[in-house]
Short mmCIF file of C-alpha atoms in Angstrom, two decimals:
data_model
loop_
_atom_site.label_atom_id
_atom_site.label_comp_id
_atom_site.label_asym_id
_atom_site.label_seq_id
_atom_site.Cartn_x
_atom_site.Cartn_y
_atom_site.Cartn_z
CA MET A 236 -120.36 -19.87 7.56
CA ASN A 237 -122.89 -17.12 10.11
CA VAL A 238 -119.77 -16.94 11.46
CA ILE A 239 -117.78 -16.15 8.95
CA THR A 240 -120.20 -13.18 8.13
CA ALA A 241 -120.29 -12.28 11.53
CA TYR A 242 -116.86 -11.46 11.82
CA LEU A 243 -116.37 -9.36 8.69
CA GLU A 244 -119.22 -7.45 9.91
CA THR A 245 -117.04 -6.35 12.79
CA MET A 246 -113.85 -6.28 10.64
CA PHE A 247 -114.92 -4.02 9.22
CA GLY A 248 -117.96 -2.12 11.01
CA ALA A 249 -115.58 0.76 12.50
CA TYR A 250 -116.07 2.35 8.75
CA SER A 251 -117.89 3.95 6.67
CA PRO A 252 -118.71 1.57 4.25
CA THR A 253 -117.36 3.83 1.08
CA ALA A 254 -117.63 1.62 -2.45
CA ARG A 255 -114.12 0.74 -2.04
CA LEU A 256 -114.26 -0.97 1.48
CA LEU A 257 -118.38 -3.03 0.58
CA GLU A 258 -116.01 -4.54 -2.84
CA ALA A 259 -113.12 -5.49 -0.35
CA LYS A 260 -115.59 -7.18 2.19
CA ALA A 261 -117.32 -8.87 -0.41
CA GLU A 262 -114.66 -9.78 -1.88
CA LEU A 263 -113.23 -11.48 1.31
CA HIS A 264 -116.32 -13.32 1.86
CA THR A 265 -115.72 -14.77 -1.75
CA MET A 266 -112.57 -15.63 -1.03
CA MET A 267 -113.47 -17.20 2.92
CA GLU A 268 -115.85 -19.18 1.49
CA ASP A 269 -114.04 -21.01 -1.03
CA ALA A 270 -111.71 -21.06 1.55
CA TYR A 271 -114.37 -23.02 3.55
CA HIS A 272 -115.29 -25.31 1.42
CA GLY A 273 -112.34 -26.07 0.50
CA TYR A 274 -111.67 -26.69 3.92
CA VAL A 275 -115.21 -29.31 4.00
CA ASP A 276 -114.00 -30.79 1.03
CA GLN A 277 -111.02 -31.60 2.45
CA GLY A 278 -112.50 -33.24 5.39
CA LEU A 279 -112.41 -30.71 7.74
CA SER A 280 -115.77 -30.70 10.04
CA GLU A 281 -117.47 -26.75 9.38
CA ASN A 282 -116.02 -25.84 13.06
CA GLU A 283 -111.87 -26.97 12.29
CA ALA A 284 -112.31 -24.98 8.49
CA VAL A 285 -113.46 -21.94 10.16
CA GLY A 286 -111.58 -21.73 12.64
CA ARG A 287 -108.42 -21.72 9.50
CA VAL A 288 -110.65 -19.44 7.17
CA ILE A 289 -110.22 -16.75 10.19
CA THR A 290 -106.71 -17.11 11.49
CA GLU A 291 -105.97 -17.58 7.42
CA PHE A 292 -107.59 -13.54 6.97
CA GLY A 293 -104.64 -11.35 8.61
CA ASN A 294 -104.89 -8.14 9.22
CA LEU A 295 -107.37 -5.16 7.76
CA ASP A 296 -104.26 -2.88 8.16
CA GLU A 297 -103.04 -4.59 5.24
CA LEU A 298 -105.64 -3.22 3.20
CA ALA A 299 -105.86 0.65 4.65
CA PRO A 300 -104.02 2.14 1.75
CA GLN A 301 -106.05 0.18 -1.27
CA LEU A 302 -109.57 0.87 0.36
CA GLY A 303 -108.35 4.83 1.67
CA ILE A 304 -108.65 3.60 5.46
CA SER A 305 -105.57 5.13 6.25
CA ALA A 306 -106.34 8.25 7.91
CA GLU A 307 -109.03 6.15 10.04
CA ILE A 308 -106.07 2.86 11.03
CA ALA A 309 -103.83 4.76 12.23
CA PRO A 310 -104.58 6.42 14.72
CA ALA A 311 -107.26 4.15 16.28
CA ALA A 312 -107.15 2.95 19.55
CA GLY A 313 -109.74 1.40 19.71
CA GLY A 314 -109.80 -0.15 15.84
CA PRO A 315 -110.09 -3.69 15.53
CA GLY A 316 -106.47 -4.98 14.10
CA VAL A 317 -104.29 -2.23 14.78
CA ALA A 318 -102.98 -2.15 18.30
CA ALA A 319 -99.53 -3.23 17.59
CA GLY A 320 -99.09 -0.32 14.96
CA ALA A 321 -100.66 2.40 17.39
CA THR A 322 -97.19 1.80 19.07
CA MET A 323 -94.50 1.53 16.87
CA PRO A 324 -94.57 5.38 15.48
CA SER A 325 -92.73 6.43 19.37
CA ALA A 326 -89.89 2.85 19.09
CA PRO A 327 -87.29 5.14 17.38
CA HIS A 328 -87.10 8.67 20.18
CA ALA A 329 -86.63 5.61 22.68
CA ARG A 330 -83.58 3.88 20.55
CA ALA A 331 -82.51 7.20 19.13
CA ALA A 332 -80.64 7.62 22.92
CA ALA A 333 -78.54 4.96 22.54
CA PRO A 334 -74.54 5.25 22.06
CA ALA A 335 -72.49 4.24 19.14
CA PRO A 336 -71.26 0.13 19.72
CA VAL A 337 -68.56 -0.64 20.49
CA THR A 338 -66.52 -1.26 17.25
CA GLN A 339 -64.14 -5.16 17.93
CA GLU A 340 -61.35 -2.35 15.56
CA GLU A 341 -62.01 0.54 19.30
CA ALA A 342 -61.77 -2.48 21.65
CA GLU A 343 -58.48 -3.41 20.10
CA ALA A 344 -56.97 -0.33 20.00
CA PHE A 345 -58.04 -0.28 24.10
CA ALA A 346 -56.82 -3.34 25.44
CA GLU A 347 -53.01 -2.50 23.39
CA ALA A 348 -52.59 1.02 24.74
CA ARG A 349 -54.07 -0.82 28.13
CA ARG A 350 -51.30 -3.64 28.01
CA ARG A 351 -48.85 -0.58 26.84
CA SER A 352 -49.03 1.07 29.49
CA GLU A 353 -49.65 -0.75 32.78
CA PRO A 354 -46.80 -1.29 33.59
CA ARG A 355 -46.27 3.11 32.72
CA VAL A 356 -48.49 3.30 35.72
CA ALA A 357 -47.26 0.12 37.57
CA LEU A 358 -43.56 2.36 38.64
CA ALA A 359 -45.59 5.73 38.77
CA VAL A 360 -47.55 4.42 41.67
CA ALA A 361 -44.62 2.48 43.46
CA LEU A 362 -42.82 5.36 43.04
CA LEU A 363 -45.16 7.13 44.69
CA VAL A 364 -44.88 4.76 47.59
CA MET A 365 -41.29 4.50 47.62
CA SER A 366 -40.98 8.60 47.33
CA PRO A 367 -40.91 9.06 51.45
CA MET A 368 -37.79 6.16 51.71
CA PRO A 369 -34.62 9.16 51.97
CA LEU A 370 -37.07 11.25 54.09
CA ILE A 371 -37.05 8.54 56.73
CA ALA A 372 -33.66 7.45 56.24
CA LEU A 373 -32.95 10.42 56.50
CA ALA A 374 -34.40 10.97 59.83
CA THR A 375 -33.90 8.32 61.47
CA LEU A 376 -30.04 7.79 59.77
CA THR A 377 -29.73 11.99 61.04
CA GLY A 378 -31.08 11.65 64.25
CA GLY A 379 -29.36 8.54 65.99
CA GLY A 380 -26.36 10.54 64.67
CA ALA A 381 -24.96 7.59 61.82
CA ILE A 382 -24.54 10.32 59.84
CA ALA A 383 -22.53 12.75 60.63
CA LEU A 384 -24.78 15.85 59.12
CA ASP A 385 -27.83 18.40 61.24
CA GLN A 386 -31.19 16.80 61.18
CA GLN A 387 -33.01 19.78 59.76
CA VAL A 388 -30.60 19.19 56.73
CA GLY A 389 -31.61 15.74 56.71
CA VAL A 390 -34.45 16.24 56.34
CA MET A 391 -34.79 19.36 53.84
CA ILE A 392 -32.66 16.98 51.61
CA GLY A 393 -35.28 13.95 52.06
CA LEU A 394 -38.02 16.54 51.83
CA GLY A 395 -37.14 17.36 48.17
CA ALA A 396 -36.11 14.19 46.55
CA LEU A 397 -40.06 13.19 48.08
CA LEU A 398 -41.29 16.31 45.98
CA ALA A 399 -39.13 15.34 43.79
CA ILE A 400 -40.19 11.20 42.78
CA VAL A 401 -44.35 12.73 42.90
CA THR A 402 -43.31 15.05 40.83
CA VAL A 403 -42.12 11.66 38.14
CA ALA A 404 -44.71 9.72 39.50
CA VAL A 405 -47.13 13.04 38.80
CA MET A 406 -45.83 13.12 34.99
CA MET A 407 -45.98 9.64 34.33
CA MET A 408 -49.59 9.34 35.41
CA VAL A 409 -50.66 12.67 33.06
CA ARG A 410 -48.31 11.05 30.14
CA ARG A 411 -50.77 7.74 30.67
CA GLY A 412 -53.89 9.57 30.57
CA GLN A 413 -52.93 11.25 27.71
CA LEU A 414 -52.82 8.04 25.76
CA LEU A 415 -56.21 6.58 26.48
CA GLU A 416 -57.71 9.84 25.78
CA PRO A 417 -58.97 8.62 22.98
CA PHE A 418 -60.02 5.23 24.87
CA ALA A 419 -63.28 8.48 26.98
CA ARG A 420 -66.27 7.28 25.58
CA LEU A 421 -64.82 3.77 26.71
CA THR A 422 -63.85 4.89 30.60
CA ALA A 423 -66.64 6.56 31.09
CA GLY A 424 -68.96 4.25 29.71
CA GLU A 425 -70.80 5.26 26.79
CA PHE A 426 -71.27 2.93 24.85
CA THR A 427 -73.71 0.32 23.70
CA ARG A 428 -72.16 -3.60 24.25
CA SER A 429 -72.24 -5.19 21.26
CA PRO A 430 -71.55 -9.40 21.57
CA GLY A 431 -68.65 -10.18 19.91
CA VAL A 432 -66.72 -8.00 21.55
CA ASP A 433 -67.57 -8.86 24.72
CA ARG A 434 -67.36 -12.85 23.41
CA TRP A 435 -63.61 -11.20 23.06
CA ALA A 436 -63.44 -9.93 25.86
CA ARG A 437 -64.17 -12.54 28.48
CA GLN A 438 -61.62 -14.49 26.60
CA LEU A 439 -59.25 -11.96 26.47
CA ALA A 440 -60.34 -12.06 30.55
CA ALA A 441 -59.38 -15.81 30.45
CA GLU A 442 -56.41 -16.62 28.68
CA ALA A 443 -55.06 -13.59 31.38
CA SER A 444 -56.59 -14.58 34.70
CA PRO A 445 -54.22 -17.20 35.47
CA ARG A 446 -50.87 -14.71 35.06
CA ARG A 447 -52.81 -12.09 37.52
CA THR A 448 -53.94 -14.07 40.53
CA THR A 449 -50.66 -15.76 39.90
CA ALA A 450 -48.34 -12.03 40.05
CA LEU A 451 -52.30 -10.84 43.35
CA GLN A 452 -50.55 -14.33 45.32
CA ILE A 453 -46.65 -13.45 44.84
CA ALA A 454 -47.55 -10.03 46.00
CA ILE A 455 -49.91 -10.60 48.69
CA GLY A 456 -47.31 -12.15 49.60
CA LEU A 457 -44.06 -9.60 49.48
CA TRP A 458 -47.42 -7.65 51.54
CA ILE A 459 -47.26 -9.51 54.21
CA LEU A 460 -43.27 -10.04 54.37
CA ALA A 461 -42.58 -6.45 54.09
CA VAL A 462 -42.73 -6.16 57.68
CA THR A 463 -39.65 -8.92 58.58
CA PRO A 464 -37.07 -6.08 57.89
CA VAL A 465 -38.37 -3.61 60.73
CA LEU A 466 -39.13 -6.32 62.78
CA ALA A 467 -35.65 -7.83 62.76
CA MET A 468 -34.18 -4.77 63.53
CA SER A 469 -36.91 -3.80 66.93
CA LEU A 470 -36.70 -7.14 68.15
CA LEU A 471 -32.40 -8.31 67.42
CA ALA A 472 -30.21 -5.54 67.05
CA PRO A 473 -29.12 -3.12 70.61
CA PRO A 474 -31.37 -0.24 70.67
CA GLU A 475 -29.29 1.74 69.65
CA VAL A 476 -28.36 0.98 66.80
CA THR A 477 -32.41 0.17 66.24
CA GLN A 478 -32.80 4.77 66.96
CA ALA A 479 -30.39 5.26 64.06
CA TRP A 480 -31.13 2.46 61.36
CA ILE A 481 -34.57 2.12 62.21
CA GLY A 482 -35.73 4.17 59.03
CA VAL A 483 -33.82 2.33 56.98
CA ALA A 484 -35.81 -0.55 57.38
CA VAL A 485 -38.76 1.04 57.09
CA ALA A 486 -37.28 1.82 54.32
CA ALA A 487 -36.75 -1.59 52.99
CA MET A 488 -40.31 -2.65 53.87
CA LEU A 489 -41.69 0.89 51.23
CA ALA A 490 -39.06 -1.09 48.75
CA ILE A 491 -40.91 -4.18 48.78
CA VAL A 492 -44.33 -3.28 48.62
CA ALA A 493 -43.45 -1.45 46.18
CA THR A 494 -41.97 -4.43 44.24
CA GLY A 495 -44.95 -6.10 44.86
CA LEU A 496 -47.17 -3.93 43.27
CA LEU A 497 -44.97 -3.83 40.47
CA VAL A 498 -45.76 -7.39 40.11
CA PHE A 499 -49.10 -7.38 40.25
CA LEU A 500 -50.63 -3.52 37.84
CA PRO A 501 -48.68 -4.63 34.71
CA SER A 502 -50.61 -8.77 34.91
CA ASN A 503 -53.50 -6.60 36.11
CA TRP A 504 -54.70 -4.77 32.00
CA ALA A 505 -56.33 -7.63 31.03
CA ALA A 506 -58.94 -8.37 33.74
CA SER A 507 -59.57 -4.33 33.23
CA VAL A 508 -60.42 -3.99 30.15
CA ALA A 509 -62.32 -6.85 30.19
CA GLU A 510 -64.96 -5.27 32.79
CA THR A 511 -65.44 -1.82 31.44
CA LEU A 512 -66.28 -3.58 28.19
CA THR A 513 -69.02 -5.71 28.98
CA GLN A 514 -69.88 -3.26 31.45
CA ALA A 515 -71.91 0.05 29.65
CA GLU A 516 -74.55 3.24 30.53
CA GLY A 517 -72.38 4.89 32.48
CA VAL A 518 -71.56 2.42 35.11
CA ALA A 519 -68.24 0.97 33.98
CA ALA A 520 -66.50 5.21 35.27
CA ALA A 521 -67.81 3.44 38.74
CA SER A 522 -66.87 -0.20 38.25
CA ASP A 523 -63.32 1.08 36.46
CA ASP A 524 -62.43 2.28 40.45
CA ARG A 525 -63.31 -0.71 41.02
CA ARG A 526 -61.64 -3.64 39.39
CA GLY A 527 -58.14 -2.06 40.38
CA ILE A 528 -59.15 -1.56 43.68
CA VAL A 529 -55.71 -3.10 44.91
CA GLY A 530 -53.88 0.01 42.09
CA VAL A 531 -56.29 2.45 43.70
CA ILE A 532 -55.60 1.75 47.18
CA SER A 533 -52.04 1.34 47.11
CA ALA A 534 -52.47 5.44 44.87
CA PHE A 535 -54.92 7.77 47.76
CA TYR A 536 -53.65 5.67 50.80
CA TRP A 537 -50.14 5.52 50.70
CA PRO A 538 -49.92 9.59 49.59
CA LEU A 539 -51.93 9.31 53.44
CA VAL A 540 -49.24 7.87 55.49
CA VAL A 541 -47.25 10.18 54.08
CA VAL A 542 -48.60 13.06 55.46
CA VAL A 543 -49.80 11.39 58.61
CA PHE A 544 -45.57 10.72 59.17
CA LEU A 545 -44.95 14.56 58.29
CA GLY A 546 -47.99 15.48 60.49
CA TRP A 547 -47.03 13.45 63.20
CA SER A 548 -43.24 14.49 62.40
CA PHE A 549 -42.51 17.91 61.97
CA ILE A 550 -45.85 18.86 64.87
CA GLY A 551 -44.55 16.09 67.25
CA GLY A 552 -41.07 16.84 66.54
CA ASP A 553 -40.64 13.15 67.05
CA TRP A 554 -38.57 11.58 64.46
CA GLY A 555 -36.86 9.52 66.25
CA ARG A 556 -40.72 7.09 66.65
CA SER A 557 -42.89 8.86 64.07
CA TRP A 558 -41.36 6.07 61.76
CA ILE A 559 -43.67 3.39 63.35
CA VAL A 560 -46.35 5.06 60.73
CA TRP A 561 -44.68 2.63 58.10
CA PRO A 562 -44.94 -0.82 60.03
CA ILE A 563 -48.45 -0.58 60.89
CA ALA A 564 -49.18 1.44 57.36
CA ALA A 565 -47.44 -1.88 54.96
CA VAL A 566 -49.38 -4.54 57.99
CA LEU A 567 -52.82 -2.99 57.11
CA PHE A 568 -51.94 -2.74 53.77
CA ALA A 569 -51.55 -6.34 53.78
CA ALA A 570 -54.25 -6.85 54.96
CA ILE A 571 -56.80 -5.18 53.01
CA SER A 572 -54.96 -6.60 49.59
CA SER A 573 -55.72 -10.10 50.81
CA GLY A 574 -58.72 -9.78 52.13
CA LEU A 575 -59.97 -8.07 48.72
CA HIS A 576 -58.48 -11.18 47.36
CA ALA A 577 -60.28 -13.41 48.77
CA VAL A 578 -63.37 -11.75 47.93
CA GLU A 579 -62.74 -10.92 44.57
CA ARG A 580 -61.48 -14.62 44.48
CA TYR A 581 -65.42 -15.86 46.61
CA ARG A 582 -67.53 -13.96 43.02
CA ALA A 583 -65.44 -15.68 41.13
CA ASN A 584 -66.55 -18.75 42.36
CA ARG A 585 -69.50 -18.36 43.04
CA ALA A 586 -70.29 -17.00 39.21
CA GLY A 587 -68.08 -19.49 37.05
CA MET B 1235 -92.22 -21.20 8.56
CA ILE B 1236 -90.97 -17.41 7.10
CA SER B 1237 -92.16 -14.61 8.24
CA ALA B 1238 -95.13 -11.95 6.23
CA ASP B 1239 -92.35 -9.76 6.97
CA ALA B 1240 -89.57 -11.32 4.88
CA ILE B 1241 -91.51 -12.79 2.19
CA ARG B 1242 -93.30 -9.27 2.16
CA GLY B 1243 -91.43 -7.52 -1.11
CA TYR B 1244 -92.09 -10.52 -3.27
CA VAL B 1245 -95.90 -10.98 -2.93
CA ASP B 1246 -96.16 -9.16 -6.34
CA LEU B 1247 -94.05 -11.15 -8.15
CA MET B 1248 -95.03 -14.26 -6.94
CA VAL B 1249 -99.27 -13.01 -7.86
CA LEU B 1250 -97.19 -12.10 -10.85
CA SER B 1251 -96.41 -15.09 -11.89
CA LEU B 1252 -99.33 -17.25 -11.86
CA LEU B 1253 -101.28 -14.63 -13.17
CA ARG B 1254 -98.47 -14.23 -16.52
CA GLN B 1255 -99.44 -18.29 -16.96
CA ARG B 1256 -103.42 -17.44 -16.93
CA PRO B 1257 -106.34 -15.48 -15.73
CA SER B 1258 -107.40 -16.54 -12.68
CA TYR B 1259 -109.08 -15.43 -8.69
CA ALA B 1260 -108.29 -14.08 -5.56
CA TYR B 1261 -108.77 -18.03 -3.63
CA GLU B 1262 -107.12 -19.65 -6.95
CA LEU B 1263 -103.80 -17.93 -6.32
CA ALA B 1264 -104.01 -18.56 -2.92
CA GLN B 1265 -104.56 -22.52 -3.81
CA GLN B 1266 -101.75 -22.21 -6.14
CA ILE B 1267 -99.40 -20.60 -3.98
CA HIS B 1268 -100.05 -22.72 -0.62
CA ALA B 1269 -99.11 -25.17 -3.55
CA VAL B 1270 -95.69 -23.43 -4.21
CA THR B 1271 -94.92 -23.32 -0.15
CA GLY B 1272 -96.35 -25.89 1.38
CA ALA B 1273 -96.53 -25.11 5.13
CA GLU B 1274 -93.23 -22.52 4.02
CA TYR B 1275 -95.32 -20.32 4.19
CA THR B 1276 -99.27 -19.32 4.38
CA ILE B 1277 -100.22 -16.15 2.18
CA LYS B 1278 -103.00 -14.15 4.82
CA GLN B 1279 -106.33 -13.38 2.65
CA THR B 1280 -105.31 -9.27 3.33
CA THR B 1281 -102.25 -9.93 2.55
CA LEU B 1282 -103.44 -11.16 -0.99
CA TYR B 1283 -105.95 -9.25 -1.25
CA SER B 1284 -103.57 -5.98 -0.85
CA ALA B 1285 -101.18 -7.46 -4.02
CA VAL B 1286 -103.89 -8.04 -6.57
CA LYS B 1287 -105.56 -4.31 -5.34
CA ARG B 1288 -102.09 -2.07 -5.26
CA LEU B 1289 -100.91 -4.44 -8.66
CA GLU B 1290 -104.97 -3.10 -10.44
CA GLY B 1291 -103.85 0.13 -8.90
CA ALA B 1292 -100.25 0.51 -10.08
CA GLY B 1293 -101.80 -1.13 -13.42
CA LEU B 1294 -99.57 -3.85 -13.48
CA VAL B 1295 -103.08 -6.23 -13.43
CA THR B 1296 -106.29 -4.78 -14.72
CA SER B 1297 -109.59 -6.82 -13.92
CA TYR B 1298 -112.32 -8.66 -15.51
CA ALA B 1299 -116.08 -10.09 -14.10
CA GLY B 1300 -116.50 -13.65 -14.59
CA ALA B 1301 -118.65 -16.55 -12.17
CA SER B 1302 -117.86 -20.12 -11.55
CA GLU B 1303 -118.96 -23.00 -12.63
CA SER B 1304 -122.38 -22.01 -10.15
CA GLY B 1305 -122.43 -19.58 -11.05
CA LYS B 1306 -120.82 -17.23 -8.44
CA PRO B 1307 -119.85 -13.82 -9.42
CA ARG B 1308 -116.25 -13.14 -9.00
CA THR B 1309 -113.59 -10.78 -9.67
CA TYR B 1310 -110.67 -12.55 -12.22
CA TYR B 1311 -107.87 -11.38 -12.86
CA CYS B 1312 -105.19 -10.28 -15.80
CA ILE B 1313 -102.06 -9.59 -15.65
CA SER B 1314 -100.70 -6.51 -18.35
CA ASP B 1315 -98.31 -5.86 -20.46
CA GLY B 1316 -96.63 -3.63 -17.82
CA GLY B 1317 -96.72 -6.49 -15.87
CA LEU B 1318 -95.35 -8.47 -17.47
CA SER B 1319 -92.29 -6.47 -17.35
CA HIS B 1320 -92.16 -5.33 -14.32
CA LEU B 1321 -92.57 -8.78 -14.02
CA GLU B 1322 -88.92 -9.31 -15.18
CA LEU B 1323 -87.95 -6.42 -13.33
CA LYS B 1324 -88.38 -7.56 -9.75
CA VAL B 1325 -86.57 -11.31 -10.79
CA ALA B 1326 -83.44 -9.39 -11.76
CA GLU B 1327 -84.30 -7.71 -8.09
CA TRP B 1328 -84.64 -10.75 -6.70
CA ARG B 1329 -81.34 -11.88 -8.71
CA ASP B 1330 -79.15 -9.65 -7.30
CA THR B 1331 -80.68 -9.49 -3.21
CA LYS B 1332 -80.63 -13.66 -3.11
CA SER B 1333 -76.85 -12.87 -4.90
CA VAL B 1334 -76.54 -10.05 -1.54
CA VAL B 1335 -77.73 -11.78 0.99
CA ASP B 1336 -76.15 -14.96 0.47
CA ARG B 1337 -73.03 -13.08 0.54
CA PHE B 1338 -73.07 -12.24 3.77
CA ILE B 1339 -73.96 -15.47 5.57
CA GLU B 1340 -71.98 -17.62 4.42
CA GLY B 1341 -69.63 -19.34 6.91
CA VAL B 1342 -72.97 -18.85 9.42
CA GLU B 1343 -74.27 -21.93 10.11
CA ALA B 1344 -78.17 -22.29 10.37
#
């Protein structure tokens, strides 16, 4: 019994003894005494009964409005039983910064936009890869005398075709950017993930995964085989034929590379959507580039090859030999792609 | 086990419905509540005390000084007319609340 009295003295000790406070203390004391006797009558030991009564006491915070001690309880850090209450006011501030969660509707609209626009992206990237084809073919054909045309004219026609194709591809990319404009906050990662959407997106990716893997394998196969026209011509054809027609073989190689991209890129949308939706708080933008890495690499890689090719051809004036850039670039591209694919598969196996 | 937060708004209803039967004192109210709720909910003494004091402050309950059989002084609580009509309001509100929440949890496995 003394323990109960001492407990109440401690609980109320921090506050000035107003009439209401003393009344509450007296009545709670009576309640606790009654409860104690009740437990002892039920057969509990004294210690057990005291323990039970103190457990059932509750928290003085609850009485604050009735006892007129709210002001003392709320800001007090050292007051009994207020530690939990004192941290409350800061919580809403911390949450205020969280962006709005992604809704199922928004996610589905985004996925649909990606699904519909992906073939267009694939075509644009493929066009970029194919853009130097006329230039390479015409430069060697005219240089080697297979076509009765001045090489300068051939190069001019090729360059014109290159610029036209690049323009079309860029316009397609811009159009696609507009299509995805309403989902800018998703691609930028400015949203809070939601468990329902997470589950849906993962399932979407899982369903599309076998097709995507097949497409990537076919594409990598094509990229490895792409160099065969060039090899065959160099090894099998007589040197004078090779000199004139090697550009056509290189153009064929680029066409095969572009076909691989056309096979793979349209199958990539579900995986890419899932990765965007299951990552938030600004990291999505970075990962968005990483996921479609083959697509991104081809968009930067091939224009770079074009620059090297043109630089060598114009500055070195060596149209007859500069085509060698293309087979080297193709082999390198196939190697990089299959390397990335292997890494991806390794990660997936480890995660699964 | 029901959390204190989940049931907080309805402690007043529980107290008023018990006092509707007869005047009572705090410990007896706690006993009666425990008898009904069993192990699913144990009311804390401070929760109960703050509820009766809140009801008293709002004029829904009146108190008088009494004594136990052994002569110990006790505060008895008694429902007022205002308390009776407030109880009816709270009961109607609970029925609505229950029906609304039920509509949301339909089909949710628990």
